[in-house]
Short mmCIF file of C-alpha atoms in Angstrom, two decimals:
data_model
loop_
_atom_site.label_atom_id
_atom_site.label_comp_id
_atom_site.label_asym_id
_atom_site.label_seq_id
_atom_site.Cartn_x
_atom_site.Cartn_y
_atom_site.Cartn_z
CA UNK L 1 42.87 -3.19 79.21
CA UNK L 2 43.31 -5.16 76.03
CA UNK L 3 46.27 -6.67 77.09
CA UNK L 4 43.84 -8.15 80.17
CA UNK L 5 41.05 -9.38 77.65
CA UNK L 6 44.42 -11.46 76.25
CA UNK L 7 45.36 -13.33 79.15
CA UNK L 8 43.60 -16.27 78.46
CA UNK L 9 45.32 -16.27 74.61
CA UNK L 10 48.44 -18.59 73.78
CA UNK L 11 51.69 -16.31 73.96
CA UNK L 12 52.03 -16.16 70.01
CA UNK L 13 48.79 -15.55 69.44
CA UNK L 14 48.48 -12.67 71.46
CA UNK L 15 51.23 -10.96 70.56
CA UNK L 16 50.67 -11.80 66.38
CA UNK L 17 47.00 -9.68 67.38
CA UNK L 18 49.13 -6.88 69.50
CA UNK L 19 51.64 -6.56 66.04
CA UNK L 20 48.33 -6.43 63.48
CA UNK L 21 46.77 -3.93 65.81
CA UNK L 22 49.99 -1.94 65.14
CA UNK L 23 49.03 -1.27 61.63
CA UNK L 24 46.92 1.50 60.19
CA UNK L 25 42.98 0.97 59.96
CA UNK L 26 43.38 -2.51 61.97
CA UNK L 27 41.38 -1.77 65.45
CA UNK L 28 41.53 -5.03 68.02
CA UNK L 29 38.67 -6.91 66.76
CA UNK L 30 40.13 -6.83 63.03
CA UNK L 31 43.70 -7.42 64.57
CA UNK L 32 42.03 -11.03 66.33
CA UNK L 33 40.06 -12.00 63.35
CA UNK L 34 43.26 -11.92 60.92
CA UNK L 35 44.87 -13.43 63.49
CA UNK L 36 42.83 -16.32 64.12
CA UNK L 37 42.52 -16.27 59.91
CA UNK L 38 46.56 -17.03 60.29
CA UNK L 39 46.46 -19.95 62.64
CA UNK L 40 44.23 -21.61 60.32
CA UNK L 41 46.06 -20.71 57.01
CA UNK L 42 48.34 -23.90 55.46
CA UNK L 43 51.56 -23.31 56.82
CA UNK L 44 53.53 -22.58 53.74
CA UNK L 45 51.47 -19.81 52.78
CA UNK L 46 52.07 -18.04 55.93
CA UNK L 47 55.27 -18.97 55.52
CA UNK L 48 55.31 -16.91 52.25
CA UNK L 49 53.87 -13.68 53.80
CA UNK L 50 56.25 -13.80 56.19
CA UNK L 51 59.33 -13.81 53.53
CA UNK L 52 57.00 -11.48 51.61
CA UNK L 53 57.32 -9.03 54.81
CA UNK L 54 60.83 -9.38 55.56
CA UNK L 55 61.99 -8.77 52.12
CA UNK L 56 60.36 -5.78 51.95
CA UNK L 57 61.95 -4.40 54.55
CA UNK L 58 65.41 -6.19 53.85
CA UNK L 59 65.75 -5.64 49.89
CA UNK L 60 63.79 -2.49 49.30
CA UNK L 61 65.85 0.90 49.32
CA UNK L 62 65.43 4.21 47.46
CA UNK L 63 66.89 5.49 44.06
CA UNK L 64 69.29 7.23 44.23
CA UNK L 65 68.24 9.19 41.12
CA UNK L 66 64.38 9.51 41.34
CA UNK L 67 64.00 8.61 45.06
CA UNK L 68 61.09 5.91 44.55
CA UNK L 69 61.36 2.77 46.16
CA UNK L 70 63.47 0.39 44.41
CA UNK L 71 65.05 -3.20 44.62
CA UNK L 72 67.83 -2.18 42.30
CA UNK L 73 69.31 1.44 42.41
CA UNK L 74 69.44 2.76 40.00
CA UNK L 75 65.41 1.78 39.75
CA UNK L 76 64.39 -0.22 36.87
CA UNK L 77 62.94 2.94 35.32
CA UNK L 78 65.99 5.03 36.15
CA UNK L 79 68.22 2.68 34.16
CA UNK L 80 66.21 2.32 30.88
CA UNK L 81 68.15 3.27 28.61
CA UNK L 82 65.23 3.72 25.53
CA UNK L 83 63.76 6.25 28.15
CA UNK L 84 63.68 10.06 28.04
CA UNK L 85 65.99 11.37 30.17
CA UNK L 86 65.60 15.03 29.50
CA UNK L 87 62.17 15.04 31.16
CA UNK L 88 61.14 14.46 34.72
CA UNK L 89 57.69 14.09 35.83
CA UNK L 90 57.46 15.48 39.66
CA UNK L 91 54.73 13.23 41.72
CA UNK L 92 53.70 13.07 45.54
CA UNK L 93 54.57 9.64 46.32
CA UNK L 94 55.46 5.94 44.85
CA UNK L 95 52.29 5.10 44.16
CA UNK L 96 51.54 8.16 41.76
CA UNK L 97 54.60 6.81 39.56
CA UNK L 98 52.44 3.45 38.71
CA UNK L 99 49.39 5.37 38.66
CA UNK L 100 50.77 7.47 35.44
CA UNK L 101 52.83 4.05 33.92
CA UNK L 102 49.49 2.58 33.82
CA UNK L 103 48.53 5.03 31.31
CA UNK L 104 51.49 4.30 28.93
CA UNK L 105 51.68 8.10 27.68
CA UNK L 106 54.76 8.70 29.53
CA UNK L 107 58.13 7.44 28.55
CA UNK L 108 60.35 10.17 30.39
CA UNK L 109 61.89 9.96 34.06
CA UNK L 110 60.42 10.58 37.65
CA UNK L 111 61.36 12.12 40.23
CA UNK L 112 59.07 11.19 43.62
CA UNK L 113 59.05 14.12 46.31
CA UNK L 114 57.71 11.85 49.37
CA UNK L 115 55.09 14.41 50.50
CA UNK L 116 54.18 17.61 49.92
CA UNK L 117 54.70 21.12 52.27
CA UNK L 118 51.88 21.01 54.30
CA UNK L 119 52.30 23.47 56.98
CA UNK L 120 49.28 22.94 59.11
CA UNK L 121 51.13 19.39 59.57
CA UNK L 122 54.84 20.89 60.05
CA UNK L 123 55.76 19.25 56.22
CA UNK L 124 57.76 22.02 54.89
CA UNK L 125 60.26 22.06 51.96
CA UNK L 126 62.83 20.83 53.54
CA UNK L 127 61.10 17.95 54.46
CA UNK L 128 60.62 16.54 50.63
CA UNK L 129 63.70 15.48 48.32
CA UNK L 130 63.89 18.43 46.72
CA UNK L 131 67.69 18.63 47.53
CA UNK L 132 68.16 15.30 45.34
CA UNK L 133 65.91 17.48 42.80
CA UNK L 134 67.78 20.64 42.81
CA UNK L 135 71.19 18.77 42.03
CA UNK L 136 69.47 16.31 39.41
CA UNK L 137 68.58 19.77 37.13
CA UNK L 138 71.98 20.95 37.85
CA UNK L 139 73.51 18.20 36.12
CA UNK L 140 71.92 19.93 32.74
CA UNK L 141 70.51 16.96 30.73
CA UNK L 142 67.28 17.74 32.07
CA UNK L 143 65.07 20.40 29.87
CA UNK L 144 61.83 19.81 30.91
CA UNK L 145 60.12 19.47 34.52
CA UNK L 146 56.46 18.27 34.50
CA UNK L 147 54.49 18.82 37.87
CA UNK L 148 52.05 16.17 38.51
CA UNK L 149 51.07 17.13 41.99
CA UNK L 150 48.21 16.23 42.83
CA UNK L 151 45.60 19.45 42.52
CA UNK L 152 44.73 20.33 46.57
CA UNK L 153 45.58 23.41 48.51
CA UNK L 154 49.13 21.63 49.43
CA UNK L 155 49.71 20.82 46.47
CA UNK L 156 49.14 23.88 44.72
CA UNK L 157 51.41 25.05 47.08
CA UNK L 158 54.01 22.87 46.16
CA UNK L 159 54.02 23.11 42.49
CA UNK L 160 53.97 27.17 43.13
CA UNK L 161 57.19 26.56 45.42
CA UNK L 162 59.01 24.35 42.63
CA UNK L 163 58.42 26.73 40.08
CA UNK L 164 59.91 29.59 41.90
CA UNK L 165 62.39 27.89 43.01
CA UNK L 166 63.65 26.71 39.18
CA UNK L 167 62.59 29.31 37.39
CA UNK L 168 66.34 30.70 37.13
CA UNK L 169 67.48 27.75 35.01
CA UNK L 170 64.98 27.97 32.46
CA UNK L 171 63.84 24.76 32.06
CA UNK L 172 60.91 24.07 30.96
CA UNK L 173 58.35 23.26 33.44
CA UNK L 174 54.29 22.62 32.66
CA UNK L 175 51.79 21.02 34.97
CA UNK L 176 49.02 18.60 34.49
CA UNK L 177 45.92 19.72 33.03
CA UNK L 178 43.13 20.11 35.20
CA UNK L 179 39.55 18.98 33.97
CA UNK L 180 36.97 16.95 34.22
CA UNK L 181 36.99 13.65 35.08
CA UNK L 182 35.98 10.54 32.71
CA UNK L 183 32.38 10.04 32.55
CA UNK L 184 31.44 12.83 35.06
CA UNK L 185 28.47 15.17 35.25
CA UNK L 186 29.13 18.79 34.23
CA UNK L 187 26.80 19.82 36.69
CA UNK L 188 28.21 18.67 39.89
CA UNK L 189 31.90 19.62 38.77
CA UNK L 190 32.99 22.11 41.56
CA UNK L 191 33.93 25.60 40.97
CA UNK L 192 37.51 24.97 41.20
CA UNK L 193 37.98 21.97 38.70
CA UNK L 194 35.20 24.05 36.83
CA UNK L 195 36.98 27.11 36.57
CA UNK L 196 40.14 25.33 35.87
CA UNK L 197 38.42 23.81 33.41
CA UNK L 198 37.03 26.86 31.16
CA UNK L 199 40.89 28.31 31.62
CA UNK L 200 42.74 25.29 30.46
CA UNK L 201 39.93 24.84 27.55
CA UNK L 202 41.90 23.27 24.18
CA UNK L 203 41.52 24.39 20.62
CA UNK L 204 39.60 21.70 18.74
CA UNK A 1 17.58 2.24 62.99
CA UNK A 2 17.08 5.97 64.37
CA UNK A 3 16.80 8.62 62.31
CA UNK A 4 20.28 10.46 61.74
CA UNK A 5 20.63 13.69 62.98
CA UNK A 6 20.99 16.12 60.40
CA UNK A 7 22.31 19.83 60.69
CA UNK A 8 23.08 22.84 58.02
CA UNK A 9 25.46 24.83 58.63
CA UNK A 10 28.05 27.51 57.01
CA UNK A 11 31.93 26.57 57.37
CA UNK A 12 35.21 27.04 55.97
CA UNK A 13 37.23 24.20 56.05
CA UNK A 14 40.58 24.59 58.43
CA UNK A 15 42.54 21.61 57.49
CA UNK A 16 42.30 17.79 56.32
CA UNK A 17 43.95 14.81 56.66
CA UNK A 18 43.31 11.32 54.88
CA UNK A 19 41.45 8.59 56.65
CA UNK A 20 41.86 4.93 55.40
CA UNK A 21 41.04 4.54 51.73
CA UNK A 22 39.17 7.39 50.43
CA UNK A 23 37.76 9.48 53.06
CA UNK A 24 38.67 12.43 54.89
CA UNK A 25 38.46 13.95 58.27
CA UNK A 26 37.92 17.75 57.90
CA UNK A 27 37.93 20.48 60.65
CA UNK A 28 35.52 22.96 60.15
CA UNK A 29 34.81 26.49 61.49
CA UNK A 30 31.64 27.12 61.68
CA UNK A 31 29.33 30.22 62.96
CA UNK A 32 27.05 28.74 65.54
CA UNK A 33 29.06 25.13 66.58
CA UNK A 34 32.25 26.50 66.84
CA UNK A 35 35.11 23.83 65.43
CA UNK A 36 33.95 21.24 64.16
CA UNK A 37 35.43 17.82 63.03
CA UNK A 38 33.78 15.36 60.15
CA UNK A 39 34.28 12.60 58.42
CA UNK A 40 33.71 13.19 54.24
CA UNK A 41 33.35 10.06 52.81
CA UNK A 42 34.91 9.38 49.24
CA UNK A 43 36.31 12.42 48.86
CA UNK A 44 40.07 11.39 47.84
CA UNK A 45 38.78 9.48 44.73
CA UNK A 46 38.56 11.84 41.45
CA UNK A 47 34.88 11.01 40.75
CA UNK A 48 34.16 12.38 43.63
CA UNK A 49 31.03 14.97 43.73
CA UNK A 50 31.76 16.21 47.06
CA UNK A 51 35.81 16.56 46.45
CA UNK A 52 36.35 19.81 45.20
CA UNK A 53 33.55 21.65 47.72
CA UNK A 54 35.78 20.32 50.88
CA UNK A 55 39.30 21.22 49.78
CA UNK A 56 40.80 23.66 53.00
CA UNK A 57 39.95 27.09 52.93
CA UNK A 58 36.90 26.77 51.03
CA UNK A 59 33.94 28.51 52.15
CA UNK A 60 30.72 26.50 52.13
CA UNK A 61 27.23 25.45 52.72
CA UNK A 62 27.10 21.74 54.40
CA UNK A 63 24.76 19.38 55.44
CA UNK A 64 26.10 17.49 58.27
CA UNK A 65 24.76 14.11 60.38
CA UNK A 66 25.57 13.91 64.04
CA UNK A 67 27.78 11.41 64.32
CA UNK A 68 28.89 9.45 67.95
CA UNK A 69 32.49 10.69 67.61
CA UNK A 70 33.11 12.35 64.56
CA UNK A 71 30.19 14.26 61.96
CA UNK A 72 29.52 13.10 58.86
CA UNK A 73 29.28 15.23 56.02
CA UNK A 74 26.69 14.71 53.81
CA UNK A 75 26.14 17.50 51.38
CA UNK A 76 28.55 20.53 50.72
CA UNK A 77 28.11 23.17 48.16
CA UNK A 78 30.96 26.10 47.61
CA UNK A 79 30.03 29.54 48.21
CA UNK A 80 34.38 30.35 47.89
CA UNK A 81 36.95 29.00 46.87
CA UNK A 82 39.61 31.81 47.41
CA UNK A 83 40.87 31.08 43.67
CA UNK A 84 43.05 34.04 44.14
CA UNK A 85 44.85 32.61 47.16
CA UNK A 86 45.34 29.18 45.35
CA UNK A 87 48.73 29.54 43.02
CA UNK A 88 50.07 32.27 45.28
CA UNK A 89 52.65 31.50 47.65
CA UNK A 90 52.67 34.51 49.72
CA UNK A 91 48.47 34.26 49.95
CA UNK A 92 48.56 30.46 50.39
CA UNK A 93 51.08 30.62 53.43
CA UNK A 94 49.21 33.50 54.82
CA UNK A 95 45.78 31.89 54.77
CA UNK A 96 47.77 28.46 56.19
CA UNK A 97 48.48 31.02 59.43
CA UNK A 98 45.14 32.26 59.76
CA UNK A 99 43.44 28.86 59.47
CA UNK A 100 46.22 27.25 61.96
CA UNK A 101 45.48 30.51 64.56
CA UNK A 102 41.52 29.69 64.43
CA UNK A 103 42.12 26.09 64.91
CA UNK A 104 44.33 26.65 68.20
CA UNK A 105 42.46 29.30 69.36
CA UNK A 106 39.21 28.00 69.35
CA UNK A 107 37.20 24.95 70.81
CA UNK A 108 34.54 22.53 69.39
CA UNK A 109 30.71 23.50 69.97
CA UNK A 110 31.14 27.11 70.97
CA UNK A 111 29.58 30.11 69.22
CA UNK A 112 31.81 32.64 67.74
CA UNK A 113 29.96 34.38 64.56
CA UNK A 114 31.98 37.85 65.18
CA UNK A 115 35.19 35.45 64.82
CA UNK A 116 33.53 33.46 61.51
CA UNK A 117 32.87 36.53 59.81
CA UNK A 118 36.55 38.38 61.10
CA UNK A 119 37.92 34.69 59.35
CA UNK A 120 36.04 35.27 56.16
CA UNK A 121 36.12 38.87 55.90
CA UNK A 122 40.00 38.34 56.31
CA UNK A 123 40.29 35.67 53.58
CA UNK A 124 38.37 38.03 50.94
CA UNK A 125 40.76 40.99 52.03
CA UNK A 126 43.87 38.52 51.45
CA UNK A 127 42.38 37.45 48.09
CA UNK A 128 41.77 40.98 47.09
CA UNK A 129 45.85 42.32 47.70
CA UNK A 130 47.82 43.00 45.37
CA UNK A 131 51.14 40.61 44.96
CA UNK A 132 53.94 42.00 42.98
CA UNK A 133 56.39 39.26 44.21
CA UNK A 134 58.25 41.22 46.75
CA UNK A 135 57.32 44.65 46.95
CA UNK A 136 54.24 44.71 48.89
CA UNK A 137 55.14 42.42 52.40
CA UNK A 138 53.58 45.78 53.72
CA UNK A 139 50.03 44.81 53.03
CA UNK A 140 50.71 41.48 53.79
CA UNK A 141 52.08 42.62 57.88
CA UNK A 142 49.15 44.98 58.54
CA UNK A 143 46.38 42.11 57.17
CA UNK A 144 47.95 39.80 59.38
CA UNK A 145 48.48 41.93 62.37
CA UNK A 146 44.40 43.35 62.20
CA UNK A 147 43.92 40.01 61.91
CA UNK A 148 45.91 38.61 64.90
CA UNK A 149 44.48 41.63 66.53
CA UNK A 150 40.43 40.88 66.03
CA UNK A 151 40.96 37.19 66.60
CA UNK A 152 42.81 38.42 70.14
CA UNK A 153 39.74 40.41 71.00
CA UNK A 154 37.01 37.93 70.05
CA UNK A 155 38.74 35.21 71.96
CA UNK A 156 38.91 37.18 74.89
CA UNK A 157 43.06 37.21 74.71
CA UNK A 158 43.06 41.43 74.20
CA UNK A 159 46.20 42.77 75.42
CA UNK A 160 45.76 45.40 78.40
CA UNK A 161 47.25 48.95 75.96
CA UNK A 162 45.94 51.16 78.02
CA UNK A 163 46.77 51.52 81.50
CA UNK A 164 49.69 49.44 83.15
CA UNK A 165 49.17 45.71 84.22
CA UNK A 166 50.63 46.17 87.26
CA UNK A 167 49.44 49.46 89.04
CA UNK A 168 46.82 50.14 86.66
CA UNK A 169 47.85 53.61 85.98
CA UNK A 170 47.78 55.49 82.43
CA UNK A 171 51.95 55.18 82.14
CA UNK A 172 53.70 58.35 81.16
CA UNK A 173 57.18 57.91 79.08
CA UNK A 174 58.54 54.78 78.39
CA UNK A 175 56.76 51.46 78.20
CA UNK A 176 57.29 47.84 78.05
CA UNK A 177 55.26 44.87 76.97
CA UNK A 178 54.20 41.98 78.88
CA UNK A 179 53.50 38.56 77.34
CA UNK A 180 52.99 36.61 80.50
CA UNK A 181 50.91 39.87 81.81
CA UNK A 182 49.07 40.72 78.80
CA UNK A 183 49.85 43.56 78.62
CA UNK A 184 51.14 47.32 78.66
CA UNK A 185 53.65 47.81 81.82
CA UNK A 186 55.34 51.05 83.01
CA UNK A 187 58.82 51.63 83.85
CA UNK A 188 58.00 51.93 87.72
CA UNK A 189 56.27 48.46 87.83
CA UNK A 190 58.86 46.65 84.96
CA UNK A 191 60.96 44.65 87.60
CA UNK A 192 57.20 42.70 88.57
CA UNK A 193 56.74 40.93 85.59
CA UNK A 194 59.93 38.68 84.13
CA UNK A 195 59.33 38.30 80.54
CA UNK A 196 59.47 42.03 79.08
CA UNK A 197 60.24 43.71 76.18
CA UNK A 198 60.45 47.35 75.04
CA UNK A 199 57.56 49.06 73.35
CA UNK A 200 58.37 51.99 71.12
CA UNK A 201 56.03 55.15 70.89
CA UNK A 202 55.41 54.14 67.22
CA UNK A 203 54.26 50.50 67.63
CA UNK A 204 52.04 51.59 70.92
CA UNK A 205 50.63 53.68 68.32
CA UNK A 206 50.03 51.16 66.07
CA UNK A 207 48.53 48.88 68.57
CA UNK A 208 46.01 51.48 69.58
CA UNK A 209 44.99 51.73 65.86
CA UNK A 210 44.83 48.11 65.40
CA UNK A 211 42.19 48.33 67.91
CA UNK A 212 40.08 50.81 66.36
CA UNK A 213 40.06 49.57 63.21
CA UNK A 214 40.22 46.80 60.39
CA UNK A 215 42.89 46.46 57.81
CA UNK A 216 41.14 49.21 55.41
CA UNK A 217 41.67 51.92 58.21
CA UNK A 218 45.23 50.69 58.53
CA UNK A 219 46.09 50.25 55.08
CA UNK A 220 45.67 54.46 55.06
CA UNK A 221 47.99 55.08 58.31
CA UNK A 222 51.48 56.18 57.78
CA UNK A 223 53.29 53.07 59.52
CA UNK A 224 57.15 52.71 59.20
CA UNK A 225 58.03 49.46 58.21
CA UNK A 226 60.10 49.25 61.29
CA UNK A 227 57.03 50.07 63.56
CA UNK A 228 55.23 47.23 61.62
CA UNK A 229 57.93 44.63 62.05
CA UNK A 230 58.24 45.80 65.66
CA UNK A 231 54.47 44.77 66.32
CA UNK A 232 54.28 41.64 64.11
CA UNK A 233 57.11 40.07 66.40
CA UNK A 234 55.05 41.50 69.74
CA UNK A 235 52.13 39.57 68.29
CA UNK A 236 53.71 36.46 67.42
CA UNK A 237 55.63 36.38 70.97
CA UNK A 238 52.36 37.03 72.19
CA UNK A 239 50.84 34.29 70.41
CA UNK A 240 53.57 31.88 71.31
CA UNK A 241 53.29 32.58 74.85
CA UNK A 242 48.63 32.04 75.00
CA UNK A 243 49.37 28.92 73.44
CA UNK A 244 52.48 27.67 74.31
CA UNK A 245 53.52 26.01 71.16
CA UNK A 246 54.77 27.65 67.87
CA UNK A 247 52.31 27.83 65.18
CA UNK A 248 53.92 25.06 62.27
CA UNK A 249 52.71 27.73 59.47
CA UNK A 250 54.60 30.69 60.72
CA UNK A 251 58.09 28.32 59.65
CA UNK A 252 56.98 28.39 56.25
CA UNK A 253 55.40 31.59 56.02
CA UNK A 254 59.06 32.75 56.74
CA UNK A 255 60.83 30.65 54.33
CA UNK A 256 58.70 32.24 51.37
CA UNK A 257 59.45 35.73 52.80
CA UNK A 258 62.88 35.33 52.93
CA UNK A 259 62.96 34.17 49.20
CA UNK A 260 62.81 30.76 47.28
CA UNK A 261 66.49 30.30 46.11
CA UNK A 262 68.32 27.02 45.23
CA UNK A 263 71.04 27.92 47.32
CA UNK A 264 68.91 26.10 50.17
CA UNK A 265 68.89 22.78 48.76
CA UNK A 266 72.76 22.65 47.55
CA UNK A 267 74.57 19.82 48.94
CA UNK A 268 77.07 21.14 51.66
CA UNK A 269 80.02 18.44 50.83
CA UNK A 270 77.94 16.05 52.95
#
């Protein structure tokens, strides 16, 4: 039907709106308005989001150590050597790695699972790099394993499997407290964070 | 601008998945409108008020807008969380199954409170076993199978354990079990139906208590484990064969019965 509505469009253009309409949370009338934004951009610039798009998908691989995406392998993080190598912190995805370097209080390794087992959507352990996990502990520099997963029903279930699964090697493993958030209102804290919360209290 | 349509209503929350930057669509099962699906808005960033009352399998009061495709959800306050599910493996996979079961088994705007309160009822029982790691899978079969059972019934799927599917007599010596028929089948009448399996006297038994009563009448009967085994698999083939598909929680449900070893994940010279 769409591809009707298009006839009228120059070749390029049409298919530069099909390709944006492609991408996740662009529906056709966002796809045309970026579009049309492009044909009046200076050239040069789109010139430079092109490159920018094709070497992401030409220089970017994964570590082969901590399994985030990387434009060196080992990643740049992997390879610093003033690091602390006998920790790994356990996150969801990429993103979550930046996320906790933005708060500076970290200065161990990562290790980034790409998911976590979410049955009701067929994700099951098999499906994360726990493998890659499994034989990084087995090397035995590691003595700690901290779990920052993020704190929903999957994840819970995830952090649950993990520890089972390593509790044989003895490792250390701890999890990320669970609390309250900066500059929240006691009162609408829900009863899990809540409960959490009075469990995981600290000794002041 | 009209006025937005605005409904309360009980739910537990079946399953999530993220939408865009910060919002959520949620399935809900709900007493009087059956499944339903809304959006909840801001839920995936951590100052969220709303984020913790909309997690799956929590149990609570919402206040929902009509929406033209999808509901909105507006207000939601936890009446349970299932704490004692959360952290378990054994619970959590279970209550994955149950939530995945009402999902395929039941359709949006449609009235089911016997099935709402057979959902919750079975999510307090779950919370309330006792998990010593490996030693009590017993409990764990029979909750599952009364609740496979009840959710059969209410849906209208109840196998025919009575009489025989074909000739409708009460059979005498040995029986089989139909999937495709739905039911009971005698030996006389086995060569009508093609997909058949062997019932024994035991797990006939058991099938005829699982329709009398709920997983505290069960928990009391002296099952073998064999018998038990015998009808979980009936069920599930059962299941398999109403909907067609395999459930994607039964995979893992398995995987944490059968033990979380690193053996699994060692590299095999590849």
């Amino acid at each position: 039907m769409e591809q009707n509505n298009n006839n009228h469009l120059a070749e390029p253009v049409a298919r530069l709106i099909d390709e944006f309409n492609k991408l996740p949370g662009i529906g056709p009338k966002s796809a045309q308005r970026l579009t049309y934004h492009l044909v009046r951009m200076p050239a040069e610039q789109a010139q430079a989001l092109a490159e920018a798009i094709l070497s992401v998908k030409n220089r970017i691989t994964s570590c082969s150590e901590c399994q985030n995406i990387t434009e060196h392998n080992p990643c740049s993080i992997c390879s610093d050597v003033k690091r602390d190598h006998t920790r790994i912190c356990v996150v969801e995805e990429p993103l979550d790695v930046l996320a906790l370097e933005r708060t500076h209080a970290y200065k161990g390794m990562y290790h980034v699972l790409h998911g976590v087992i979410s049955p009701m959507n067929a994700i099951g352990p098999d499906d994360l790099k726990l493998r890659e996990l499994v034989s990084r502990l087995k090397g035995g520099v590691v003595t700690e394993l901290i779990l920052a997963i993020n704190p929903t029903l999957e994840g819970e279930a995830t952090a649950t499997y993990i520890q089972r699964l390593f509790a044989p090697l003895g490792i250390q493993l701890s999890r990320l407290a669970r609390g309250l958030p900066a500059g929240s209102d006691l009162e609408y804290a829900d009863l899990i964070t809540l409960t959490r919360a009075i469990e995981g209290r600290q000794k002041i | 601008m009209p006025q937005a349509h605005l409904y309360r209503s009980e739910a537990v929350i079946l399953k999530q998945m993220s939408l865009g930057e910060a919002d959520r669509i949620l399935t809900l099962f709900t007493p009087l409108y059956g499944k339903v699906r809304a959006v909840a808005k801001g839920v995936r960033k951590p100052t969220s008020r709303m984020s913790g009352s909309v997690e799956p399998l929590t149990r609570a009061n919402m206040l929902l807008s009509k929406g033209k495709d999808l509901d909105v959800v507006s207000q939601a306050e936890p009446i349970d969380v299932y704490m004692a599910v959360r952290g378990d493996l054994e619970k959590t996979s279970t209550s994955f199954y149950m939530a995945e079961l009402i999902d395929a088994f039941t359709i949006e705007q449609s009235e089911n409170r016997s099935l709402y309160r057979h959902l919750v009822n079975s999510l307090e029982t779950l919370c309330d076993l006792k998990n010593d790691g490996l030693g009590n899978i017993r409990e764990f079969i029979l909750l599952r199978a009364s609740y496979e059972s009840g959710l059969l019934n209410m849906t209208g799927y109840r196998p025919q354990i009575h009489r025989c599917i074909e000739c409708g007599l009460v059979p005498q010596g040995s029986v089989s079990f139909s999937a495709s028929g739905g039911g009971l089948i005698c030996q006389r009448c086995r060569n009508k139906q093609t997909v058949t399996r062997p019932l024994s006297v035991g797990a006939l038994k058991m099938l005829n208590l699982l329709e009398e009563g709920g997983f505290a009448f069960l928990k009391k009967q002296p099952f073998q484990e064999d018998i038990s085994l015998e009808v979980e698999s009936l069920l599930r083939q059962y299941i398999w064969y109403l909907l067609e598909r395999n459930l994607k929680s039964t995979s893992f449900m398995d995987s944490v019965r059968r033990g979380v070893s690193m053996d699994r994940f060692e590299y095999t010279g590849q």
